[in-house]
XYZ file of C-alpha atoms in Angstrom:
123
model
C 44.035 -142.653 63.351
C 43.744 -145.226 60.122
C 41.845 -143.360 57.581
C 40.862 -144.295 53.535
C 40.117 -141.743 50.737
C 37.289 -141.944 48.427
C 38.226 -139.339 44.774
C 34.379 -139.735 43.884
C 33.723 -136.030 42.565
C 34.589 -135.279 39.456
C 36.809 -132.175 37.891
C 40.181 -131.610 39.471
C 39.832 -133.307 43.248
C 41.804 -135.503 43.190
C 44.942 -133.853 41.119
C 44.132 -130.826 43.228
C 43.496 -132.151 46.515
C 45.335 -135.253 46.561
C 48.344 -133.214 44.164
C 48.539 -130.717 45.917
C 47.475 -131.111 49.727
C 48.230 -134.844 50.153
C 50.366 -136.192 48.383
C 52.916 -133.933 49.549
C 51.895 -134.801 53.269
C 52.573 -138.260 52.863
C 55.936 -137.574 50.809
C 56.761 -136.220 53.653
C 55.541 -138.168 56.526
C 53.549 -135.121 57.737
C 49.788 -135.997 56.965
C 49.039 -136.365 60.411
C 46.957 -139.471 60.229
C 47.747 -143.336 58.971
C 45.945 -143.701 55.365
C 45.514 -147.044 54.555
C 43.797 -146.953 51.465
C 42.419 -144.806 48.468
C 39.699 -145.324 45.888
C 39.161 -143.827 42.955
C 36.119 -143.429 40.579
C 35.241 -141.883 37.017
C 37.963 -139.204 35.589
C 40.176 -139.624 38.566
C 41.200 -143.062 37.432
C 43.092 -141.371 35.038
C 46.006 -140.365 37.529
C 46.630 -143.843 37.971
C 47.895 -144.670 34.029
C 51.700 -145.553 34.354
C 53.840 -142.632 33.256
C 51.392 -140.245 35.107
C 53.879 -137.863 37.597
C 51.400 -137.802 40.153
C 50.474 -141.281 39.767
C 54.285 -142.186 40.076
C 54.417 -140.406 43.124
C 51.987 -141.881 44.545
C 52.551 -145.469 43.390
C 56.179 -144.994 44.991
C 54.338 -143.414 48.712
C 51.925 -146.221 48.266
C 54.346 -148.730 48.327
C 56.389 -147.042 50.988
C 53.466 -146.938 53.314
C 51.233 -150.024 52.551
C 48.883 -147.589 51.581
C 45.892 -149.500 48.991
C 45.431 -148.177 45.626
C 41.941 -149.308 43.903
C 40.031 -148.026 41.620
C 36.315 -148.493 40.035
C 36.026 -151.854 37.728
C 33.532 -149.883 35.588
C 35.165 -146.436 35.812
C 38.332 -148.018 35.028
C 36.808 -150.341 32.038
C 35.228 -147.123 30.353
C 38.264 -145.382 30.632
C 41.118 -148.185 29.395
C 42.708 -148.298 32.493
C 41.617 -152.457 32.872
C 40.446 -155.276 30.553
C 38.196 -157.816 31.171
C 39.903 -160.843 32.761
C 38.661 -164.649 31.223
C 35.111 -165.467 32.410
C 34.695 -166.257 35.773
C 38.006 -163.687 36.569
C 37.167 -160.128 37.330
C 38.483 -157.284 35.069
C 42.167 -156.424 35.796
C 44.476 -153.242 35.317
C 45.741 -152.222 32.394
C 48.934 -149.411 32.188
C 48.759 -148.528 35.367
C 51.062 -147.272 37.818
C 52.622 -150.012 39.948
C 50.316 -151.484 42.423
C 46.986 -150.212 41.614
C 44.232 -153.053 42.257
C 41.194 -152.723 40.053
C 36.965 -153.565 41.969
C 33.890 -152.855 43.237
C 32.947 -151.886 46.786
C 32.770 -155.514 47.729
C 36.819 -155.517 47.363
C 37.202 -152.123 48.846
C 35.647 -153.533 52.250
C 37.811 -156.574 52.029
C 40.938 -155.344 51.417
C 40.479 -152.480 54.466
C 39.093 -155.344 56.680
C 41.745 -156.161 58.095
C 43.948 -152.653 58.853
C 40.152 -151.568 60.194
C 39.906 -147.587 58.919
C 38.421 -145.426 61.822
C 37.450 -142.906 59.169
C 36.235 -142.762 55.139
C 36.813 -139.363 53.819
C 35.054 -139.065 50.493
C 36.289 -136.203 48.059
């Protein structure tokens, strides 16, 4: 089973649940399903700054595993964590963890086209 992560809620979801519960799963090779992709929105952006431990760790499974690593354009504009690129360009990451991508929803869809999730787990 393919599945993709939403971190929409904000507080500690995604260093708690994605810290503590899945990261370690996929470190591990135990998660028990395929995840493909994750997208993050307001404060949970900031887990993706390089030099973050848990965004390290993940940067490194990500890579391991194909796994996507987005985040919000806006949500990542408001925080620092991307820049606006040169007019017509879209904004682009900025001290981030190695292979973080930076959109909308438009991207999201695109880039999960193609490994097709069966699920969308929002947290």
């Amino acid at each position: 089973m393919k599945i993709a992560y939403v971190f929409s809620t904000s507080g500690h979801t995604a260093s708690y649940k994605l810290g503590q519960m899945i990261l370690p799963q996929l470190e591990n090779s135990a998660h028990g399903a395929e995840v493909i992709g994750m997208m993050f929105f307001d404060d949970n952006t900031f887990l993706l700054r390089k030099g973050d431990p848990m965004g390290e760790r993940l940067a490194k499974v990500a890579k391991q595993k194909g796994i996507l690593l987005m985040m919000c354009d806006s949500c990542a504009l408001e925080r620092g964590v991307a820049e606006w690129g040169k007019w017509p360009e879209k904004a682009k990451v900025k001290d981030t963890v190695e292979g973080v991508q930076v959109g909308c929803f438009p991207d999201l869809y695109a880039a999960l086209e193609a490994k097709s999730p069966d699920h969308i787990i929002t947290l």
